[in-house]
Coordinates of C-alpha atoms and ligand atoms in Angstrom, one line a residue:
M1 CA 155.3 -155.7 -16.4
N2 CA 153.5 -153.0 -18.3
D3 CA 150.4 -152.3 -20.2
F4 CA 152.1 -151.8 -23.6
R5 CA 150.1 -152.9 -26.6
R6 CA 153.2 -153.5 -28.7
D7 CA 156.8 -154.4 -28.1
P8 CA 158.9 -151.1 -28.4
A9 CA 161.6 -152.9 -30.3
E10 CA 159.1 -154.1 -32.9
V11 CA 157.7 -150.6 -33.3
L12 CA 161.2 -149.2 -33.9
A13 CA 161.8 -151.9 -36.4
E14 CA 158.7 -150.9 -38.2
L15 CA 159.9 -147.3 -38.2
E16 CA 163.2 -148.4 -39.7
R17 CA 161.3 -150.1 -42.5
L18 CA 159.2 -147.0 -43.1
R19 CA 162.4 -144.9 -43.2
K20 CA 163.7 -147.0 -46.0
G21 CA 160.9 -145.5 -48.2
D22 CA 162.2 -142.0 -47.5
A23 CA 164.4 -140.1 -49.9
P24 CA 168.0 -140.5 -48.7
T25 CA 168.8 -137.8 -46.1
H26 CA 172.5 -138.4 -46.3
G27 CA 175.1 -138.8 -49.0
G28 CA 174.3 -135.8 -51.2
R29 CA 171.7 -137.6 -53.5
V30 CA 168.9 -135.2 -52.6
L31 CA 169.7 -131.6 -53.7
S32 CA 167.0 -129.8 -51.7
Y33 CA 165.4 -130.2 -48.3
V34 CA 168.4 -131.8 -46.5
Y35 CA 171.7 -130.1 -45.6
D36 CA 174.3 -132.8 -44.9
S37 CA 177.5 -131.6 -43.4
G38 CA 179.0 -135.0 -44.3
V39 CA 180.5 -135.0 -40.7
A40 CA 178.9 -138.0 -38.9
E41 CA 180.2 -136.6 -35.6
L42 CA 178.1 -133.5 -35.9
D43 CA 174.9 -135.6 -36.3
E44 CA 175.9 -137.6 -33.3
L45 CA 176.5 -134.4 -31.3
A46 CA 173.1 -133.0 -32.4
A47 CA 171.3 -136.2 -31.3
A48 CA 173.1 -136.3 -28.0
A49 CA 172.4 -132.6 -27.2
A50 CA 168.7 -133.0 -28.2
R51 CA 168.4 -136.1 -26.0
L52 CA 169.7 -134.2 -23.0
V53 CA 166.9 -131.7 -23.2
Q54 CA 164.2 -134.0 -24.4
P55 CA 161.9 -133.5 -21.4
V56 CA 162.5 -129.7 -21.2
N57 CA 159.7 -127.3 -22.2
G58 CA 161.2 -124.5 -24.2
L59 CA 158.2 -122.4 -23.4
D60 CA 159.7 -121.0 -20.3
P61 CA 163.3 -120.0 -20.1
T62 CA 163.0 -118.8 -16.6
T63 CA 162.0 -122.2 -15.4
F64 CA 164.3 -124.1 -17.7
T65 CA 167.3 -121.9 -17.6
S66 CA 169.3 -124.1 -20.0
V67 CA 167.0 -122.8 -22.7
A68 CA 167.9 -119.2 -21.9
A69 CA 171.6 -119.9 -21.9
M70 CA 171.5 -121.8 -25.2
E71 CA 169.3 -119.3 -26.9
A72 CA 171.6 -116.4 -25.8
G73 CA 174.5 -118.5 -27.2
V74 CA 173.0 -119.1 -30.6
V75 CA 171.7 -115.5 -30.9
G76 CA 175.2 -114.2 -29.9
F77 CA 176.9 -116.4 -32.5
A78 CA 174.4 -115.3 -35.2
R79 CA 174.7 -111.6 -34.3
H80 CA 178.5 -111.9 -34.4
V81 CA 178.7 -113.6 -37.8
F82 CA 176.0 -111.3 -39.3
H83 CA 177.8 -108.1 -38.2
G84 CA 175.2 -107.1 -35.7
E85 CA 177.7 -106.3 -32.9
A86 CA 178.1 -102.6 -31.9
H87 CA 181.7 -102.4 -33.2
D88 CA 180.6 -103.6 -36.7
R89 CA 178.6 -100.4 -37.2
A90 CA 179.9 -97.4 -39.0
D91 CA 178.8 -95.2 -36.1
E92 CA 181.1 -96.3 -33.4
H93 CA 179.2 -94.5 -30.7
A94 CA 176.0 -96.2 -31.6
D95 CA 175.9 -98.3 -28.5
S96 CA 175.9 -95.4 -26.2
G97 CA 173.6 -92.5 -25.8
P98 CA 170.3 -92.3 -27.6
D99 CA 171.2 -94.9 -30.2
R100 CA 171.6 -97.6 -27.7
A101 CA 168.2 -98.9 -28.8
E102 CA 169.8 -100.0 -32.0
V103 CA 171.4 -103.1 -30.5
V104 CA 170.7 -106.2 -32.5
V105 CA 168.7 -108.8 -30.5
G106 CA 167.1 -112.1 -31.5
T107 CA 165.0 -115.1 -31.1
V108 CA 165.5 -118.8 -31.9
T109 CA 162.4 -120.0 -33.8
S110 CA 161.2 -123.4 -35.1
G111 CA 162.3 -122.7 -38.7
G112 CA 162.6 -120.3 -41.5
T113 CA 158.9 -119.9 -42.0
E114 CA 158.4 -119.0 -38.4
S115 CA 161.3 -116.5 -38.6
C116 CA 159.7 -114.9 -41.7
L117 CA 156.2 -114.9 -40.2
L118 CA 157.5 -113.2 -37.0
A119 CA 159.5 -110.6 -39.0
V120 CA 156.3 -109.6 -40.8
K121 CA 154.2 -109.6 -37.6
T122 CA 156.8 -107.4 -35.9
A123 CA 157.0 -105.0 -38.8
R124 CA 153.2 -104.8 -39.0
D125 CA 152.9 -104.0 -35.3
A126 CA 155.7 -101.5 -35.4
W127 CA 154.1 -99.8 -38.4
R128 CA 150.7 -99.7 -36.6
A129 CA 152.2 -98.4 -33.4
A130 CA 153.7 -95.5 -35.3
R131 CA 150.3 -94.7 -36.9
A132 CA 147.7 -95.1 -34.2
G133 CA 144.3 -95.1 -35.7
T134 CA 145.3 -95.9 -39.3
P135 CA 142.8 -98.3 -40.6
R136 CA 144.6 -99.1 -43.8
M137 CA 146.1 -102.6 -44.5
P138 CA 149.8 -102.2 -44.7
R139 CA 151.9 -103.5 -47.6
I140 CA 154.9 -105.7 -47.9
V141 CA 157.1 -104.9 -51.0
A142 CA 159.3 -107.7 -52.2
P143 CA 160.6 -109.2 -55.4
I144 CA 158.6 -112.1 -56.9
T145 CA 161.5 -114.3 -56.0
V146 CA 160.9 -113.8 -52.3
H147 CA 160.2 -117.0 -50.4
A148 CA 156.6 -118.2 -50.2
A149 CA 156.8 -117.9 -46.4
F150 CA 156.0 -114.2 -47.0
H151 CA 152.9 -115.1 -49.0
K152 CA 151.9 -117.1 -45.9
A153 CA 152.8 -114.2 -43.6
A154 CA 150.7 -111.7 -45.6
E155 CA 147.8 -114.1 -45.6
Y156 CA 148.0 -114.9 -41.9
F157 CA 148.6 -111.3 -40.7
G158 CA 146.5 -109.3 -43.1
L159 CA 149.0 -107.4 -45.2
V160 CA 149.0 -106.8 -48.9
L161 CA 151.9 -108.5 -50.6
D162 CA 153.1 -106.3 -53.4
L163 CA 155.4 -108.4 -55.6
V164 CA 157.7 -106.7 -58.0
P165 CA 159.0 -108.3 -61.2
V166 CA 162.6 -109.4 -61.7
D167 CA 164.6 -109.6 -64.9
P168 CA 163.0 -112.6 -66.6
E169 CA 166.2 -113.7 -68.2
T170 CA 168.5 -113.6 -65.1
G171 CA 166.0 -113.5 -62.2
T172 CA 167.8 -110.5 -60.8
L173 CA 166.2 -107.6 -59.0
A174 CA 166.8 -103.9 -59.8
A175 CA 166.8 -101.8 -56.7
S176 CA 164.6 -99.3 -58.4
A177 CA 161.9 -101.9 -58.9
I178 CA 161.5 -101.9 -55.1
T179 CA 162.2 -98.2 -54.4
D180 CA 159.7 -97.0 -57.0
R181 CA 157.0 -98.7 -54.9
L182 CA 157.7 -97.3 -51.5
G183 CA 155.1 -95.4 -49.7
D184 CA 153.7 -94.6 -46.2
D185 CA 151.6 -97.8 -46.3
V186 CA 154.7 -100.0 -46.6
A187 CA 155.3 -101.8 -43.3
L188 CA 158.2 -103.9 -44.6
V189 CA 160.5 -104.5 -47.6
V190 CA 161.9 -108.0 -48.0
V191 CA 165.0 -108.8 -49.9
S192 CA 166.9 -112.1 -50.0
A193 CA 170.5 -113.3 -49.5
P194 CA 170.1 -115.1 -51.7
S195 CA 166.6 -115.9 -53.1
Y196 CA 165.6 -119.6 -53.2
P197 CA 164.4 -119.9 -56.8
F198 CA 167.4 -118.4 -58.6
A199 CA 169.9 -117.7 -55.8
G200 CA 170.0 -114.0 -56.7
L201 CA 171.7 -111.8 -54.0
D202 CA 169.3 -108.9 -54.0
P203 CA 170.7 -105.3 -54.1
I204 CA 170.4 -105.0 -50.4
A205 CA 172.5 -101.9 -49.7
D206 CA 170.7 -99.8 -52.3
V207 CA 167.3 -100.9 -51.2
A208 CA 168.1 -100.5 -47.5
D209 CA 169.5 -97.1 -48.0
A210 CA 166.4 -95.8 -49.7
C211 CA 164.2 -97.4 -47.1
R212 CA 166.2 -96.0 -44.2
R213 CA 165.8 -92.5 -45.6
R214 CA 162.0 -93.1 -45.5
G215 CA 161.9 -94.9 -42.2
I216 CA 160.8 -98.2 -43.8
A217 CA 161.8 -101.5 -42.2
V218 CA 163.9 -103.9 -44.3
H219 CA 164.1 -107.7 -43.7
V220 CA 166.9 -109.7 -45.2
D221 CA 165.7 -113.3 -45.7
A222 CA 169.0 -115.2 -45.3
C223 CA 167.1 -118.3 -44.3
I224 CA 168.9 -120.5 -46.8
G225 CA 172.1 -118.6 -47.5
G226 CA 172.9 -116.9 -44.2
F227 CA 175.1 -119.5 -42.4
A228 CA 176.8 -120.4 -45.7
L229 CA 177.4 -116.8 -47.0
A230 CA 178.8 -115.6 -43.7
F231 CA 181.7 -117.9 -44.4
W232 CA 181.7 -117.9 -48.2
P233 CA 185.2 -117.8 -49.6
D234 CA 184.4 -115.3 -52.4
A235 CA 184.1 -111.6 -51.6
L236 CA 180.4 -110.5 -51.6
P237 CA 178.7 -107.1 -51.4
A238 CA 177.5 -106.3 -47.8
W239 CA 174.2 -108.1 -47.2
D240 CA 173.7 -108.3 -43.5
F241 CA 173.6 -105.9 -40.5
A242 CA 176.8 -104.3 -41.9
V243 CA 174.2 -102.5 -44.1
P244 CA 172.7 -99.7 -42.0
G245 CA 169.1 -99.8 -43.1
V246 CA 168.7 -103.6 -42.5
T247 CA 166.2 -103.9 -39.6
S248 CA 165.9 -107.7 -39.4
L249 CA 167.4 -110.9 -40.7
S250 CA 166.4 -114.5 -40.7
A251 CA 168.9 -117.4 -41.0
D252 CA 168.1 -121.1 -40.7
L253 CA 170.2 -123.3 -38.4
H254 CA 168.5 -126.3 -39.8
K255 CA 169.9 -125.5 -43.3
Y256 CA 173.6 -124.4 -43.3
G257 CA 173.7 -124.5 -39.5
Y258 CA 173.6 -128.4 -40.0
A259 CA 171.2 -128.8 -37.2
P260 CA 168.2 -131.2 -37.4
K261 CA 164.9 -129.6 -38.5
G262 CA 163.2 -127.2 -36.2
V263 CA 165.6 -124.3 -35.7
S264 CA 166.2 -120.9 -37.2
V265 CA 167.1 -117.5 -35.8
L266 CA 165.4 -114.1 -36.3
L267 CA 167.6 -111.1 -35.5
T268 CA 166.2 -107.6 -35.1
R269 CA 167.9 -104.2 -34.9
G270 CA 166.6 -102.3 -31.9
R271 CA 165.1 -103.7 -28.7
D272 CA 162.0 -101.5 -29.0
R273 CA 161.3 -102.7 -32.5
Q274 CA 161.8 -106.3 -31.4
R275 CA 159.4 -106.0 -28.5
H276 CA 156.6 -105.9 -31.1
Q277 CA 157.4 -109.5 -31.8
Y278 CA 156.2 -110.6 -28.4
F279 CA 152.7 -111.8 -27.7
R280 CA 151.6 -111.2 -24.1
T281 CA 148.5 -111.6 -22.1
T282 CA 147.6 -111.6 -18.5
E283 CA 144.0 -111.5 -19.3
W284 CA 143.1 -115.0 -18.5
P285 CA 143.0 -117.0 -15.2
G286 CA 146.1 -119.1 -16.0
Y287 CA 149.8 -118.3 -16.1
P288 CA 150.9 -115.1 -17.9
V289 CA 151.6 -116.0 -21.5
V290 CA 154.5 -113.9 -22.8
N291 CA 156.5 -115.2 -25.6
P292 CA 158.2 -114.1 -28.9
T293 CA 157.3 -117.1 -31.0
M294 CA 154.1 -118.6 -32.4
T295 CA 154.0 -121.8 -30.4
G296 CA 153.4 -122.3 -26.8
S297 CA 155.1 -125.4 -25.3
K298 CA 158.0 -126.2 -27.6
P299 CA 160.9 -128.6 -27.8
A300 CA 164.4 -127.5 -26.7
G301 CA 166.0 -130.3 -28.8
P302 CA 166.6 -128.5 -32.0
L303 CA 167.9 -125.4 -30.1
A304 CA 170.3 -127.7 -28.1
A305 CA 171.5 -129.4 -31.3
A306 CA 172.1 -126.0 -33.0
W307 CA 173.8 -124.6 -29.9
A308 CA 176.1 -127.6 -29.6
I309 CA 177.0 -127.5 -33.3
T310 CA 177.9 -123.8 -33.3
E311 CA 179.9 -124.3 -30.1
V312 CA 181.9 -127.2 -31.6
L313 CA 182.3 -125.9 -35.1
G314 CA 183.0 -122.2 -34.3
E315 CA 183.7 -119.8 -37.2
H316 CA 186.6 -121.9 -38.3
G317 CA 184.6 -125.0 -38.7
F318 CA 181.8 -123.2 -40.5
A319 CA 184.3 -121.7 -42.9
A320 CA 185.8 -125.1 -43.7
L321 CA 182.4 -126.5 -44.5
S322 CA 181.4 -123.5 -46.6
A323 CA 184.7 -123.9 -48.5
K324 CA 183.7 -127.5 -49.4
T325 CA 180.3 -126.3 -50.4
A326 CA 181.6 -123.5 -52.5
R327 CA 184.1 -125.8 -54.3
A328 CA 181.3 -128.3 -55.1
T329 CA 179.0 -125.5 -56.3
A330 CA 181.6 -124.1 -58.6
A331 CA 182.4 -127.5 -60.0
L332 CA 178.8 -128.3 -60.7
R333 CA 178.0 -124.9 -62.2
E334 CA 180.9 -125.5 -64.5
T335 CA 179.5 -128.9 -65.4
V336 CA 176.1 -127.4 -66.2
D337 CA 177.7 -124.5 -68.2
G338 CA 179.4 -127.2 -70.3
I339 CA 176.2 -129.1 -71.1
E340 CA 174.8 -128.0 -74.4
G341 CA 171.2 -126.9 -74.2
L342 CA 171.1 -125.9 -70.6
R343 CA 172.1 -122.7 -68.8
V344 CA 172.6 -121.6 -65.2
V345 CA 170.1 -118.8 -64.6
G346 CA 171.5 -115.4 -63.8
R347 CA 174.4 -114.8 -61.4
P348 CA 173.7 -117.1 -58.5
T349 CA 175.4 -116.4 -55.2
G350 CA 176.1 -119.0 -52.6
P351 CA 175.4 -122.7 -52.5
L352 CA 172.4 -123.0 -54.9
F353 CA 171.5 -122.3 -58.5
A354 CA 168.7 -122.9 -61.0
V355 CA 169.0 -124.4 -64.5
A356 CA 166.9 -123.5 -67.5
T357 CA 166.9 -124.4 -71.2
D358 CA 169.5 -122.5 -73.2
E359 CA 167.2 -121.0 -75.9
S360 CA 170.2 -119.7 -77.8
V361 CA 170.9 -123.1 -79.4
P362 CA 168.7 -124.7 -82.0
E363 CA 165.7 -126.7 -80.8
H364 CA 167.1 -130.1 -81.4
L365 CA 170.0 -129.3 -79.1
R366 CA 167.9 -127.8 -76.2
V367 CA 167.5 -129.6 -73.0
D368 CA 164.3 -129.3 -71.0
P369 CA 165.2 -128.8 -67.3
H370 CA 162.3 -130.9 -66.1
H371 CA 163.0 -133.9 -68.4
W372 CA 166.6 -133.5 -67.3
A373 CA 165.5 -133.7 -63.6
D374 CA 163.3 -136.7 -64.3
A375 CA 166.2 -138.5 -66.1
A376 CA 168.6 -137.7 -63.2
R377 CA 166.0 -139.0 -60.7
G378 CA 165.9 -142.3 -62.7
A379 CA 169.6 -142.5 -61.8
G380 CA 169.0 -141.8 -58.1
W381 CA 169.7 -138.0 -58.0
F382 CA 166.8 -135.9 -56.7
L383 CA 166.8 -132.4 -58.2
Q384 CA 163.9 -130.0 -57.6
L385 CA 161.6 -129.0 -60.4
Q386 CA 160.4 -125.3 -60.3
P387 CA 157.5 -124.2 -62.5
G388 CA 157.6 -121.2 -64.9
L389 CA 155.6 -118.2 -63.8
V390 CA 154.1 -115.1 -65.5
Q391 CA 155.0 -111.9 -63.6
S392 CA 152.8 -108.8 -63.1
D393 CA 154.5 -107.1 -66.0
G394 CA 153.6 -110.0 -68.3
T395 CA 157.1 -111.3 -68.7
R396 CA 157.6 -115.0 -68.1
L397 CA 160.1 -116.5 -65.7
P398 CA 161.3 -119.8 -67.2
H399 CA 160.6 -123.2 -65.7
T400 CA 163.8 -124.4 -64.1
T401 CA 165.4 -127.2 -62.0
H402 CA 166.9 -126.2 -58.7
L403 CA 170.1 -127.6 -57.1
T404 CA 171.1 -126.9 -53.5
I405 CA 174.7 -127.9 -52.8
T406 CA 175.8 -129.0 -49.3
P407 CA 179.3 -129.9 -47.9
V408 CA 178.7 -133.6 -48.6
T409 CA 178.1 -132.9 -52.3
D410 CA 181.8 -132.2 -52.5
D411 CA 182.5 -135.9 -51.9
V412 CA 180.3 -137.0 -54.8
V413 CA 181.0 -134.3 -57.4
P414 CA 182.5 -136.6 -60.1
E415 CA 179.5 -139.0 -59.8
L416 CA 176.9 -136.3 -59.8
A417 CA 178.5 -134.4 -62.7
D418 CA 178.5 -137.6 -64.7
A419 CA 174.9 -138.1 -63.9
L420 CA 174.0 -134.6 -64.9
V421 CA 175.7 -134.9 -68.3
T422 CA 174.2 -138.4 -68.9
A423 CA 170.7 -137.2 -68.0
A424 CA 171.1 -134.2 -70.4
D425 CA 172.3 -136.5 -73.2
A426 CA 169.2 -138.8 -72.6
V427 CA 166.7 -136.0 -73.1
R428 CA 168.4 -133.5 -75.4
G429 CA 165.9 -132.4 -78.1
V430 CA 162.8 -133.7 -76.3
P431 CA 160.5 -130.7 -76.1
K432 CA 158.9 -129.4 -72.9
V433 CA 155.7 -131.2 -72.0
D434 CA 152.8 -129.2 -73.4
G435 CA 150.5 -128.6 -70.5
A436 CA 147.5 -127.9 -72.8
L437 CA 148.0 -131.4 -74.3
V438 CA 148.1 -133.0 -70.9
L439 CA 145.0 -131.1 -70.0
A440 CA 143.2 -132.3 -73.2
G441 CA 144.2 -135.9 -72.3
L442 CA 142.7 -135.5 -68.9
A443 CA 139.3 -134.4 -70.4
D444 CA 138.6 -138.0 -71.4
A445 CA 139.6 -139.4 -68.0
V446 CA 137.4 -137.0 -66.0
P447 CA 133.6 -137.8 -65.9
G448 CA 131.8 -134.7 -67.2
G449 CA 134.9 -133.3 -68.8
I450 CA 137.4 -130.8 -67.6
E451 CA 135.6 -127.6 -68.5
P452 CA 133.3 -127.4 -65.5
L453 CA 136.4 -127.9 -63.2
L454 CA 138.3 -125.1 -64.9
A455 CA 135.3 -122.9 -64.5
A456 CA 134.9 -123.8 -60.8
S457 CA 138.6 -123.2 -60.3
G458 CA 139.4 -123.6 -56.6
G459 CA 135.8 -124.0 -55.6
I460 CA 135.5 -127.7 -56.0
D461 CA 134.8 -130.2 -53.3
S462 CA 137.2 -132.8 -51.9
D463 CA 135.9 -135.8 -53.9
T464 CA 136.0 -133.9 -57.2
A465 CA 139.5 -132.8 -56.4
A466 CA 140.5 -136.4 -55.5
G467 CA 138.9 -137.7 -58.8
L468 CA 141.0 -135.2 -60.8
L469 CA 144.1 -136.1 -59.0
G470 CA 143.4 -139.8 -59.7
A471 CA 143.0 -139.0 -63.4
I472 CA 146.4 -137.2 -63.3
G473 CA 147.9 -140.2 -61.7
L474 CA 148.8 -138.5 -58.4
L475 CA 146.4 -140.4 -56.2
G476 CA 145.2 -144.0 -55.8
D477 CA 148.6 -145.4 -56.5
E478 CA 149.5 -148.0 -53.7
S479 CA 153.0 -146.8 -53.2
G480 CA 151.8 -143.3 -52.2
G481 CA 154.9 -141.7 -53.6
L482 CA 155.4 -139.3 -56.5
P483 CA 155.2 -140.6 -60.1
A484 CA 158.5 -141.4 -61.8
Q485 CA 157.9 -138.5 -64.3
M486 CA 157.3 -135.1 -62.7
A487 CA 157.7 -133.1 -65.9
P488 CA 154.0 -133.6 -66.9
V489 CA 152.8 -132.8 -63.4
L490 CA 154.7 -129.5 -63.5
A491 CA 153.4 -128.8 -67.0
L492 CA 149.9 -129.1 -65.6
V493 CA 150.7 -126.9 -62.6
E494 CA 151.6 -124.2 -65.2
A495 CA 148.6 -124.9 -67.4
L496 CA 145.9 -125.0 -64.8
P497 CA 144.5 -121.9 -63.1
S498 CA 146.6 -121.4 -60.0
E499 CA 143.5 -121.5 -57.8
L500 CA 142.7 -125.0 -59.1
T501 CA 146.3 -126.2 -58.8
G502 CA 146.3 -124.9 -55.3
R503 CA 143.1 -126.7 -54.4
L504 CA 144.4 -130.0 -56.0
L505 CA 147.6 -129.8 -54.0
V506 CA 145.7 -129.2 -50.8
E507 CA 143.7 -132.4 -51.5
L508 CA 146.8 -134.4 -52.3
L509 CA 148.6 -133.4 -49.1
A510 CA 145.5 -133.9 -47.0
R511 CA 144.8 -137.3 -48.5
V512 CA 148.4 -138.5 -48.0
V513 CA 148.0 -138.3 -44.3
E514 CA 144.5 -139.6 -44.0
P515 CA 144.3 -142.9 -42.1
K516 CA 143.6 -145.7 -44.5
G517 CA 140.4 -147.8 -44.5
Ligands
PLP601 C1 163.9 -122.4 -46.6 C2 163.6 -121.0 -46.8 C3 162.6 -120.3 -46.0 C4 161.6 -121.1 -45.1 O1 162.2 -121.9 -44.3 P1 161.6 -123.2 -43.7 O2 162.7 -123.6 -42.7 O3 161.5 -124.2 -44.8 O4 160.4 -122.9 -43.0 C5 162.5 -119.0 -46.2 N1 163.3 -118.3 -47.0 C6 164.2 -118.9 -47.8 C7 165.0 -118.1 -48.8 C8 164.4 -120.3 -47.7 O5 165.2 -120.9 -48.5

């Protein structure tokens, strides 16, 4: 006997039906968002571990001591594989005497964004502490390819984000582009290992060396690449704590750590530096609030899953999975290299790459990467469209299509390669969607025309934004999903003022979760 309104089994059945509408999370058909090890046993392990700690509150590791043990385990594993142990450092006496403060410590967070946010908050507060009374807003210097999480961090924590251009052809960063912009107001320099948009491994040693000389903190965003690159079969330049000037590093366990979503690690060199990460207050009548992450009460499930996976896999298991990923990545890059009209952008490092139009061939042989992605999607393969972007120096980064390769991809390489070739054949010679034309087409569908909206930019109300979304075909559709053709949508993103695009996307995301009726 209970007071339930619905039968739990029936509710679960409904959820199963809802899940059928999701993009497939397993099997390698979605080349972003999900990181499938292809090992069913690891998924079972993660679920079992998470279930064991389901009632635990990760807020307090002194009350729930399993949390402290697991967090220390995960941080220890990360510190080891990212060369943050004392014996990894050039100065072998670093762990004794006055340099003892340089030990690498860490925190498990809810994901890459939280790791990046906390890296910025920590750097900001360390910068402020060293300059008591300085009213200035500190700067973050980073390449334009840095993850959007740092845009969010700058906005949330009140820093200026100074984005430097990369080579528009290859997406690569010159160290001097960063070092030319250093100054006393720089609280943090961020480099990536590798970057999300083009998978460039930034010149971390050169940047970190210059920053170390000037006492400027350097964060390596290895959110996506970290747990893959640490075991990558090809030799790579040093990119982690083996580089002396690196002061913090983020790496997501819910990416190439194969854990379910909600877990990442932020490592920081120096206990005293890391203590700036903590929030603490005893100035309220409740329990003392002292913690290193943004949330209060938090789940221990993702941590437990990540801990169990690192324990079971160990370095050897990670290396085997990285080897599969590397093999699949190489094979698919070769496939794309062989497709007339497309090119892999720059020199990608690790398990991801971006694909652009090869403009060295005549127009009728060129392949637009967004039409290509749409054609592949028609065949059941989800590639990620990335818009083009004008940099601060006026050069234009091309619009591209992004592929993130996971261990499971290795099992479907022939099928996927076939699909990529077939999709290119289907759209070769079809020009990029002209955003200006799409915009002109919209003018008729929008009452009052498009001009007032362009003038108002982001300053439109919710109903006006929804009306425009409806005219674009992004709202009002019963299915609630994305349209079959994304190329025109991305063309619009490029053509509209970014403030207006931003406002429209806010409306789209907000309306998607609004209760119906
Ligand atoms: C995924 C990613 C992030 C943000 O991580 P989330 O887990 O999505 O919050 C940050 N940086 C890079 C390079 C990433 O790929």
